[in-house]
JSON list of C-alpha atoms in Angstrom, two decimals:
[
{"chain": "A", "resi": 1, "resn": "MET", "atom": "CA", "xyz": [-24.08, 144.74, 272.33]},
{"chain": "A", "resi": 2, "resn": "LYS", "atom": "CA", "xyz": [-24.96, 148.25, 271.22]},
{"chain": "A", "resi": 3, "resn": "LYS", "atom": "CA", "xyz": [-26.44, 150.80, 273.63]},
{"chain": "A", "resi": 4, "resn": "ASN", "atom": "CA", "xyz": [-30.02, 150.31, 272.50]},
{"chain": "A", "resi": 5, "resn": "ASP", "atom": "CA", "xyz": [-29.60, 146.52, 272.56]},
{"chain": "A", "resi": 6, "resn": "GLN", "atom": "CA", "xyz": [-28.38, 146.61, 276.16]},
{"chain": "A", "resi": 7, "resn": "ILE", "atom": "CA", "xyz": [-31.15, 148.93, 277.34]},
{"chain": "A", "resi": 8, "resn": "ASN", "atom": "CA", "xyz": [-33.78, 146.97, 275.39]},
{"chain": "A", "resi": 9, "resn": "TYR", "atom": "CA", "xyz": [-32.53, 143.70, 276.90]},
{"chain": "A", "resi": 10, "resn": "LEU", "atom": "CA", "xyz": [-32.88, 145.14, 280.42]},
{"chain": "A", "resi": 11, "resn": "ARG", "atom": "CA", "xyz": [-36.32, 146.55, 279.60]},
{"chain": "A", "resi": 12, "resn": "GLU", "atom": "CA", "xyz": [-37.58, 143.27, 278.11]},
{"chain": "A", "resi": 13, "resn": "SER", "atom": "CA", "xyz": [-36.22, 141.24, 281.02]},
{"chain": "A", "resi": 14, "resn": "ALA", "atom": "CA", "xyz": [-37.91, 143.58, 283.49]},
{"chain": "A", "resi": 15, "resn": "ILE", "atom": "CA", "xyz": [-41.22, 143.35, 281.63]},
{"chain": "A", "resi": 16, "resn": "LYS", "atom": "CA", "xyz": [-41.08, 139.55, 281.69]},
{"chain": "A", "resi": 17, "resn": "LEU", "atom": "CA", "xyz": [-40.50, 139.58, 285.43]},
{"chain": "A", "resi": 18, "resn": "GLN", "atom": "CA", "xyz": [-43.23, 142.20, 285.99]},
{"chain": "A", "resi": 19, "resn": "ASN", "atom": "CA", "xyz": [-45.71, 140.07, 284.05]},
{"chain": "A", "resi": 20, "resn": "SER", "atom": "CA", "xyz": [-45.16, 137.09, 286.31]},
{"chain": "A", "resi": 21, "resn": "THR", "atom": "CA", "xyz": [-47.27, 136.83, 289.43]},
{"chain": "A", "resi": 22, "resn": "GLU", "atom": "CA", "xyz": [-44.55, 135.36, 291.63]},
{"chain": "A", "resi": 23, "resn": "PHE", "atom": "CA", "xyz": [-41.47, 137.33, 290.58]},
{"chain": "A", "resi": 24, "resn": "ARG", "atom": "CA", "xyz": [-42.60, 140.94, 290.14]},
{"chain": "A", "resi": 25, "resn": "GLY", "atom": "CA", "xyz": [-40.17, 142.24, 292.74]},
{"chain": "A", "resi": 26, "resn": "LEU", "atom": "CA", "xyz": [-37.27, 140.53, 290.99]},
{"chain": "A", "resi": 27, "resn": "ALA", "atom": "CA", "xyz": [-37.59, 143.07, 288.16]},
{"chain": "A", "resi": 28, "resn": "VAL", "atom": "CA", "xyz": [-36.56, 145.80, 290.60]},
{"chain": "A", "resi": 29, "resn": "ILE", "atom": "CA", "xyz": [-33.71, 143.73, 292.01]},
{"chain": "A", "resi": 30, "resn": "MET", "atom": "CA", "xyz": [-32.43, 142.80, 288.54]},
{"chain": "A", "resi": 31, "resn": "LEU", "atom": "CA", "xyz": [-32.39, 146.44, 287.42]},
{"chain": "A", "resi": 32, "resn": "ALA", "atom": "CA", "xyz": [-30.81, 147.58, 290.71]},
{"chain": "A", "resi": 33, "resn": "ILE", "atom": "CA", "xyz": [-28.01, 145.06, 290.19]},
{"chain": "A", "resi": 34, "resn": "ALA", "atom": "CA", "xyz": [-27.56, 146.26, 286.60]},
{"chain": "A", "resi": 35, "resn": "LEU", "atom": "CA", "xyz": [-27.37, 149.88, 287.82]},
{"chain": "A", "resi": 36, "resn": "GLU", "atom": "CA", "xyz": [-24.82, 149.04, 290.52]},
{"chain": "A", "resi": 37, "resn": "LYS", "atom": "CA", "xyz": [-22.75, 147.12, 287.99]},
{"chain": "A", "resi": 38, "resn": "GLN", "atom": "CA", "xyz": [-22.91, 150.02, 285.53]},
{"chain": "A", "resi": 39, "resn": "VAL", "atom": "CA", "xyz": [-21.66, 152.51, 288.14]},
{"chain": "A", "resi": 40, "resn": "LYS", "atom": "CA", "xyz": [-19.00, 150.08, 289.41]},
{"chain": "A", "resi": 41, "resn": "ASN", "atom": "CA", "xyz": [-17.74, 149.51, 285.85]},
{"chain": "A", "resi": 42, "resn": "ALA", "atom": "CA", "xyz": [-17.50, 153.28, 285.34]},
{"chain": "A", "resi": 43, "resn": "VAL", "atom": "CA", "xyz": [-15.52, 153.64, 288.58]},
{"chain": "A", "resi": 44, "resn": "VAL", "atom": "CA", "xyz": [-13.19, 150.75, 287.69]},
{"chain": "A", "resi": 45, "resn": "TYR", "atom": "CA", "xyz": [-12.72, 152.15, 284.18]},
{"chain": "A", "resi": 46, "resn": "ASN", "atom": "CA", "xyz": [-11.71, 155.56, 285.52]},
{"chain": "A", "resi": 47, "resn": "TYR", "atom": "CA", "xyz": [-9.35, 154.10, 288.09]},
{"chain": "A", "resi": 48, "resn": "ARG", "atom": "CA", "xyz": [-7.85, 151.91, 285.34]},
{"chain": "A", "resi": 49, "resn": "LYS", "atom": "CA", "xyz": [-7.26, 155.05, 283.29]},
{"chain": "A", "resi": 50, "resn": "SER", "atom": "CA", "xyz": [-5.15, 156.30, 286.18]},
{"chain": "A", "resi": 51, "resn": "GLY", "atom": "CA", "xyz": [-2.87, 153.27, 285.86]},
{"chain": "A", "resi": 52, "resn": "LEU", "atom": "CA", "xyz": [-4.18, 151.02, 288.63]},
{"chain": "A", "resi": 53, "resn": "THR", "atom": "CA", "xyz": [-4.89, 147.33, 287.93]},
{"chain": "A", "resi": 54, "resn": "ALA", "atom": "CA", "xyz": [-8.48, 146.08, 287.89]},
{"chain": "A", "resi": 55, "resn": "SER", "atom": "CA", "xyz": [-7.77, 143.40, 290.50]},
{"chain": "A", "resi": 56, "resn": "PHE", "atom": "CA", "xyz": [-6.23, 145.97, 292.86]},
{"chain": "A", "resi": 57, "resn": "ILE", "atom": "CA", "xyz": [-9.21, 148.27, 292.37]},
{"chain": "A", "resi": 58, "resn": "ARG", "atom": "CA", "xyz": [-11.75, 145.57, 293.12]},
{"chain": "A", "resi": 59, "resn": "ARG", "atom": "CA", "xyz": [-9.81, 144.04, 296.00]},
{"chain": "A", "resi": 60, "resn": "ARG", "atom": "CA", "xyz": [-8.63, 147.18, 297.79]},
{"chain": "A", "resi": 61, "resn": "LEU", "atom": "CA", "xyz": [-10.71, 150.16, 296.76]},
{"chain": "A", "resi": 62, "resn": "LEU", "atom": "CA", "xyz": [-14.19, 148.87, 295.99]},
{"chain": "A", "resi": 63, "resn": "LYS", "atom": "CA", "xyz": [-14.52, 145.83, 298.23]},
{"chain": "A", "resi": 64, "resn": "GLY", "atom": "CA", "xyz": [-18.03, 145.64, 299.68]},
{"chain": "A", "resi": 65, "resn": "MET", "atom": "CA", "xyz": [-19.25, 148.98, 298.34]},
{"chain": "A", "resi": 66, "resn": "GLY", "atom": "CA", "xyz": [-22.92, 149.53, 297.64]},
{"chain": "A", "resi": 67, "resn": "TYR", "atom": "CA", "xyz": [-24.61, 151.86, 295.18]},
{"chain": "A", "resi": 68, "resn": "ALA", "atom": "CA", "xyz": [-24.36, 155.08, 297.23]},
{"chain": "A", "resi": 69, "resn": "GLU", "atom": "CA", "xyz": [-20.69, 154.49, 298.04]},
{"chain": "A", "resi": 70, "resn": "LEU", "atom": "CA", "xyz": [-19.97, 153.78, 294.37]},
{"chain": "A", "resi": 71, "resn": "LEU", "atom": "CA", "xyz": [-21.55, 157.10, 293.37]},
{"chain": "A", "resi": 72, "resn": "HIS", "atom": "CA", "xyz": [-19.28, 158.87, 295.87]},
{"chain": "A", "resi": 73, "resn": "GLU", "atom": "CA", "xyz": [-16.29, 156.86, 294.65]},
{"chain": "A", "resi": 74, "resn": "LEU", "atom": "CA", "xyz": [-17.07, 157.96, 291.10]},
{"chain": "A", "resi": 75, "resn": "GLU", "atom": "CA", "xyz": [-16.61, 161.55, 292.26]},
{"chain": "A", "resi": 76, "resn": "TRP", "atom": "CA", "xyz": [-13.41, 160.66, 294.13]},
{"chain": "A", "resi": 77, "resn": "CYS", "atom": "CA", "xyz": [-11.74, 158.93, 291.20]},
{"chain": "A", "resi": 78, "resn": "GLY", "atom": "CA", "xyz": [-11.72, 162.23, 289.34]},
{"chain": "A", "resi": 79, "resn": "ALA", "atom": "CA", "xyz": [-13.90, 160.96, 286.56]},
{"chain": "A", "resi": 80, "resn": "PHE", "atom": "CA", "xyz": [-15.54, 164.21, 285.57]},
{"chain": "A", "resi": 81, "resn": "ASN", "atom": "CA", "xyz": [-13.67, 167.03, 283.90]},
{"chain": "A", "resi": 82, "resn": "GLU", "atom": "CA", "xyz": [-13.90, 170.71, 284.71]},
{"chain": "A", "resi": 83, "resn": "ASN", "atom": "CA", "xyz": [-14.52, 170.02, 288.41]},
{"chain": "A", "resi": 84, "resn": "LYS", "atom": "CA", "xyz": [-18.09, 169.01, 287.71]},
{"chain": "A", "resi": 85, "resn": "LYS", "atom": "CA", "xyz": [-19.75, 166.68, 290.15]},
{"chain": "A", "resi": 86, "resn": "LEU", "atom": "CA", "xyz": [-22.16, 163.93, 289.12]},
{"chain": "A", "resi": 87, "resn": "LYS", "atom": "CA", "xyz": [-24.94, 165.59, 291.12]},
{"chain": "A", "resi": 88, "resn": "LYS", "atom": "CA", "xyz": [-24.55, 168.81, 289.08]},
{"chain": "A", "resi": 89, "resn": "ILE", "atom": "CA", "xyz": [-24.35, 166.94, 285.78]},
{"chain": "A", "resi": 90, "resn": "TRP", "atom": "CA", "xyz": [-27.50, 165.02, 286.76]},
{"chain": "A", "resi": 91, "resn": "GLN", "atom": "CA", "xyz": [-29.36, 168.25, 287.58]},
{"chain": "A", "resi": 92, "resn": "ASP", "atom": "CA", "xyz": [-28.29, 169.81, 284.28]},
{"chain": "A", "resi": 93, "resn": "LYS", "atom": "CA", "xyz": [-29.75, 166.79, 282.47]},
{"chain": "A", "resi": 94, "resn": "LYS", "atom": "CA", "xyz": [-33.18, 167.72, 283.89]},
{"chain": "A", "resi": 95, "resn": "THR", "atom": "CA", "xyz": [-34.52, 164.22, 284.43]},
{"chain": "A", "resi": 96, "resn": "PRO", "atom": "CA", "xyz": [-37.76, 163.67, 286.35]},
{"chain": "A", "resi": 97, "resn": "ILE", "atom": "CA", "xyz": [-35.71, 161.85, 289.02]},
{"chain": "A", "resi": 98, "resn": "LYS", "atom": "CA", "xyz": [-34.13, 164.40, 291.32]},
{"chain": "A", "resi": 99, "resn": "ASN", "atom": "CA", "xyz": [-32.32, 162.11, 293.76]},
{"chain": "A", "resi": 100, "resn": "LEU", "atom": "CA", "xyz": [-29.97, 159.47, 292.33]},
{"chain": "A", "resi": 101, "resn": "PHE", "atom": "CA", "xyz": [-29.66, 157.86, 295.76]},
{"chain": "A", "resi": 102, "resn": "GLY", "atom": "CA", "xyz": [-33.42, 157.43, 296.23]},
{"chain": "A", "resi": 103, "resn": "VAL", "atom": "CA", "xyz": [-33.89, 155.03, 293.32]},
{"chain": "A", "resi": 104, "resn": "MET", "atom": "CA", "xyz": [-32.82, 152.09, 295.50]},
{"chain": "A", "resi": 105, "resn": "GLU", "atom": "CA", "xyz": [-35.56, 152.63, 298.08]},
{"chain": "A", "resi": 106, "resn": "THR", "atom": "CA", "xyz": [-38.00, 150.05, 296.66]},
{"chain": "A", "resi": 107, "resn": "ARG", "atom": "CA", "xyz": [-35.19, 147.55, 296.16]},
{"chain": "A", "resi": 108, "resn": "ASN", "atom": "CA", "xyz": [-34.27, 147.95, 299.82]},
{"chain": "A", "resi": 109, "resn": "LYS", "atom": "CA", "xyz": [-37.89, 147.38, 300.86]},
{"chain": "A", "resi": 110, "resn": "ILE", "atom": "CA", "xyz": [-38.08, 144.22, 298.76]},
{"chain": "A", "resi": 111, "resn": "VAL", "atom": "CA", "xyz": [-34.79, 142.84, 300.04]},
{"chain": "A", "resi": 112, "resn": "HIS", "atom": "CA", "xyz": [-34.99, 143.85, 303.70]},
{"chain": "A", "resi": 113, "resn": "SER", "atom": "CA", "xyz": [-38.63, 143.59, 304.64]},
{"chain": "A", "resi": 114, "resn": "ASN", "atom": "CA", "xyz": [-41.09, 140.78, 305.06]},
{"chain": "A", "resi": 115, "resn": "ALA", "atom": "CA", "xyz": [-43.93, 143.09, 304.09]},
{"chain": "A", "resi": 116, "resn": "ARG", "atom": "CA", "xyz": [-45.32, 142.96, 300.61]},
{"chain": "A", "resi": 117, "resn": "VAL", "atom": "CA", "xyz": [-44.39, 145.78, 298.22]},
{"chain": "A", "resi": 118, "resn": "SER", "atom": "CA", "xyz": [-47.27, 147.03, 296.08]},
{"chain": "A", "resi": 119, "resn": "SER", "atom": "CA", "xyz": [-47.38, 146.48, 292.34]},
{"chain": "A", "resi": 120, "resn": "VAL", "atom": "CA", "xyz": [-47.58, 150.23, 291.83]},
{"chain": "A", "resi": 121, "resn": "SER", "atom": "CA", "xyz": [-44.32, 150.74, 293.77]},
{"chain": "A", "resi": 122, "resn": "ILE", "atom": "CA", "xyz": [-42.65, 147.98, 291.78]},
{"chain": "A", "resi": 123, "resn": "ASP", "atom": "CA", "xyz": [-43.76, 149.46, 288.45]},
{"chain": "A", "resi": 124, "resn": "GLU", "atom": "CA", "xyz": [-42.64, 152.96, 289.49]},
{"chain": "A", "resi": 125, "resn": "SER", "atom": "CA", "xyz": [-39.28, 151.66, 290.63]},
{"chain": "A", "resi": 126, "resn": "VAL", "atom": "CA", "xyz": [-38.72, 149.71, 287.39]},
{"chain": "A", "resi": 127, "resn": "ASN", "atom": "CA", "xyz": [-39.43, 152.84, 285.35]},
{"chain": "A", "resi": 128, "resn": "GLN", "atom": "CA", "xyz": [-37.14, 154.96, 287.54]},
{"chain": "A", "resi": 129, "resn": "LEU", "atom": "CA", "xyz": [-34.29, 152.45, 287.43]},
{"chain": "A", "resi": 130, "resn": "LEU", "atom": "CA", "xyz": [-34.52, 152.15, 283.64]},
{"chain": "A", "resi": 131, "resn": "LEU", "atom": "CA", "xyz": [-34.52, 155.94, 283.32]},
{"chain": "A", "resi": 132, "resn": "VAL", "atom": "CA", "xyz": [-31.47, 156.26, 285.58]},
{"chain": "A", "resi": 133, "resn": "ILE", "atom": "CA", "xyz": [-29.59, 153.52, 283.70]},
{"chain": "A", "resi": 134, "resn": "GLU", "atom": "CA", "xyz": [-30.30, 155.18, 280.36]},
{"chain": "A", "resi": 135, "resn": "ASN", "atom": "CA", "xyz": [-29.33, 158.66, 281.55]},
{"chain": "A", "resi": 136, "resn": "LEU", "atom": "CA", "xyz": [-26.18, 157.49, 283.30]},
{"chain": "A", "resi": 137, "resn": "GLU", "atom": "CA", "xyz": [-25.24, 155.63, 280.14]},
{"chain": "A", "resi": 138, "resn": "ASP", "atom": "CA", "xyz": [-25.47, 158.93, 278.23]},
{"chain": "A", "resi": 139, "resn": "ILE", "atom": "CA", "xyz": [-23.53, 160.84, 280.93]},
{"chain": "A", "resi": 140, "resn": "PHE", "atom": "CA", "xyz": [-20.79, 158.21, 281.11]},
{"chain": "A", "resi": 141, "resn": "GLN", "atom": "CA", "xyz": [-20.51, 157.96, 277.33]},
{"chain": "A", "resi": 142, "resn": "GLU", "atom": "CA", "xyz": [-20.26, 161.73, 277.07]},
{"chain": "A", "resi": 143, "resn": "ASN", "atom": "CA", "xyz": [-17.64, 162.09, 279.82]},
{"chain": "A", "resi": 144, "resn": "PHE", "atom": "CA", "xyz": [-15.61, 158.87, 279.56]},
{"chain": "A", "resi": 145, "resn": "LYS", "atom": "CA", "xyz": [-16.43, 157.37, 276.16]},
{"chain": "A", "resi": 146, "resn": "TYR", "atom": "CA", "xyz": [-17.52, 154.28, 278.12]},
{"chain": "A", "resi": 147, "resn": "SER", "atom": "CA", "xyz": [-21.13, 153.60, 279.14]},
{"chain": "A", "resi": 148, "resn": "GLY", "atom": "CA", "xyz": [-20.54, 151.15, 281.96]},
{"chain": "A", "resi": 149, "resn": "LEU", "atom": "CA", "xyz": [-22.98, 148.70, 280.38]},
{"chain": "A", "resi": 150, "resn": "GLU", "atom": "CA", "xyz": [-20.54, 146.85, 278.14]},
{"chain": "A", "resi": 151, "resn": "PRO", "atom": "CA", "xyz": [-17.67, 144.75, 279.48]},
{"chain": "A", "resi": 152, "resn": "LEU", "atom": "CA", "xyz": [-14.61, 146.61, 280.68]},
{"chain": "A", "resi": 153, "resn": "PRO", "atom": "CA", "xyz": [-11.83, 146.93, 278.11]},
{"chain": "A", "resi": 154, "resn": "LYS", "atom": "CA", "xyz": [-8.95, 144.51, 278.70]},
{"chain": "A", "resi": 155, "resn": "THR", "atom": "CA", "xyz": [-6.33, 147.21, 278.17]},
{"chain": "A", "resi": 156, "resn": "ILE", "atom": "CA", "xyz": [-6.23, 150.96, 278.07]},
{"chain": "A", "resi": 157, "resn": "LYS", "atom": "CA", "xyz": [-3.90, 152.67, 275.62]},
{"chain": "A", "resi": 158, "resn": "ASN", "atom": "CA", "xyz": [-1.02, 154.65, 277.05]},
{"chain": "A", "resi": 159, "resn": "LYS", "atom": "CA", "xyz": [-2.28, 157.88, 275.49]},
{"chain": "A", "resi": 160, "resn": "GLU", "atom": "CA", "xyz": [-5.60, 157.44, 277.33]},
{"chain": "A", "resi": 161, "resn": "LEU", "atom": "CA", "xyz": [-3.97, 157.05, 280.75]},
{"chain": "A", "resi": 162, "resn": "ASN", "atom": "CA", "xyz": [-4.45, 159.93, 283.13]},
{"chain": "A", "resi": 163, "resn": "VAL", "atom": "CA", "xyz": [-2.09, 159.32, 286.05]},
{"chain": "A", "resi": 164, "resn": "SER", "atom": "CA", "xyz": [-3.20, 161.18, 289.16]},
{"chain": "A", "resi": 165, "resn": "ALA", "atom": "CA", "xyz": [-1.11, 161.74, 292.30]},
{"chain": "A", "resi": 166, "resn": "LYS", "atom": "CA", "xyz": [-4.32, 161.84, 294.36]},
{"chain": "A", "resi": 167, "resn": "LEU", "atom": "CA", "xyz": [-5.28, 158.33, 293.21]},
{"chain": "A", "resi": 168, "resn": "LEU", "atom": "CA", "xyz": [-1.79, 156.94, 293.67]},
{"chain": "A", "resi": 169, "resn": "HIS", "atom": "CA", "xyz": [-1.77, 158.24, 297.27]},
{"chain": "A", "resi": 170, "resn": "LYS", "atom": "CA", "xyz": [-5.15, 156.62, 297.85]},
{"chain": "A", "resi": 171, "resn": "SER", "atom": "CA", "xyz": [-3.90, 153.28, 296.49]},
{"chain": "A", "resi": 172, "resn": "ILE", "atom": "CA", "xyz": [-0.82, 153.41, 298.72]},
{"chain": "A", "resi": 173, "resn": "ALA", "atom": "CA", "xyz": [-2.93, 154.29, 301.77]},
{"chain": "A", "resi": 174, "resn": "SER", "atom": "CA", "xyz": [-5.29, 151.38, 301.05]},
{"chain": "A", "resi": 175, "resn": "LYS", "atom": "CA", "xyz": [-2.33, 148.95, 301.00]},
{"chain": "A", "resi": 176, "resn": "PHE", "atom": "CA", "xyz": [-1.38, 149.98, 304.52]},
{"chain": "A", "resi": 177, "resn": "LYS", "atom": "CA", "xyz": [-4.99, 149.92, 305.71]},
{"chain": "A", "resi": 178, "resn": "GLY", "atom": "CA", "xyz": [-5.49, 146.40, 304.35]},
{"chain": "A", "resi": 179, "resn": "SER", "atom": "CA", "xyz": [-2.28, 145.00, 305.86]},
{"chain": "A", "resi": 180, "resn": "LYS", "atom": "CA", "xyz": [-3.29, 145.39, 309.53]}
]
């Protein structure tokens, strides 16, 4: 799928869920899952570029991580060049959403509370999540040549590998941590 096809598919799916009377909140959850998957794919892709296997990355480094932890992990895996942090890149993009971590607030209310979430909150959250997904897609494409929305590549060419001592030390430390 092309970029616009992927974004349009998410948008259309969210609209269908928003138009239903019983499943409005599922639009937020579906987009939150898509956003988490996008960030996780970007993290896995960058760790893969450092020579680690995908199964090792998922099993040892990313096991049980949520959205906020994945954003921090994206910084740790050395994904961005020139010592830029995602927070700074996000600010430079000048989106109406200032806090990347806050976009999951409505999802958390829907998942963790018995109280009803208003339609206005759901609609706002859907718009914010779509905006974040689109902007992160642009940022990831610009920095990694991989948007996080499409499936991970099966292999990475040797010339694209970027072996990092910091990441190798982290992988070794995680082996010892997991063997207790």
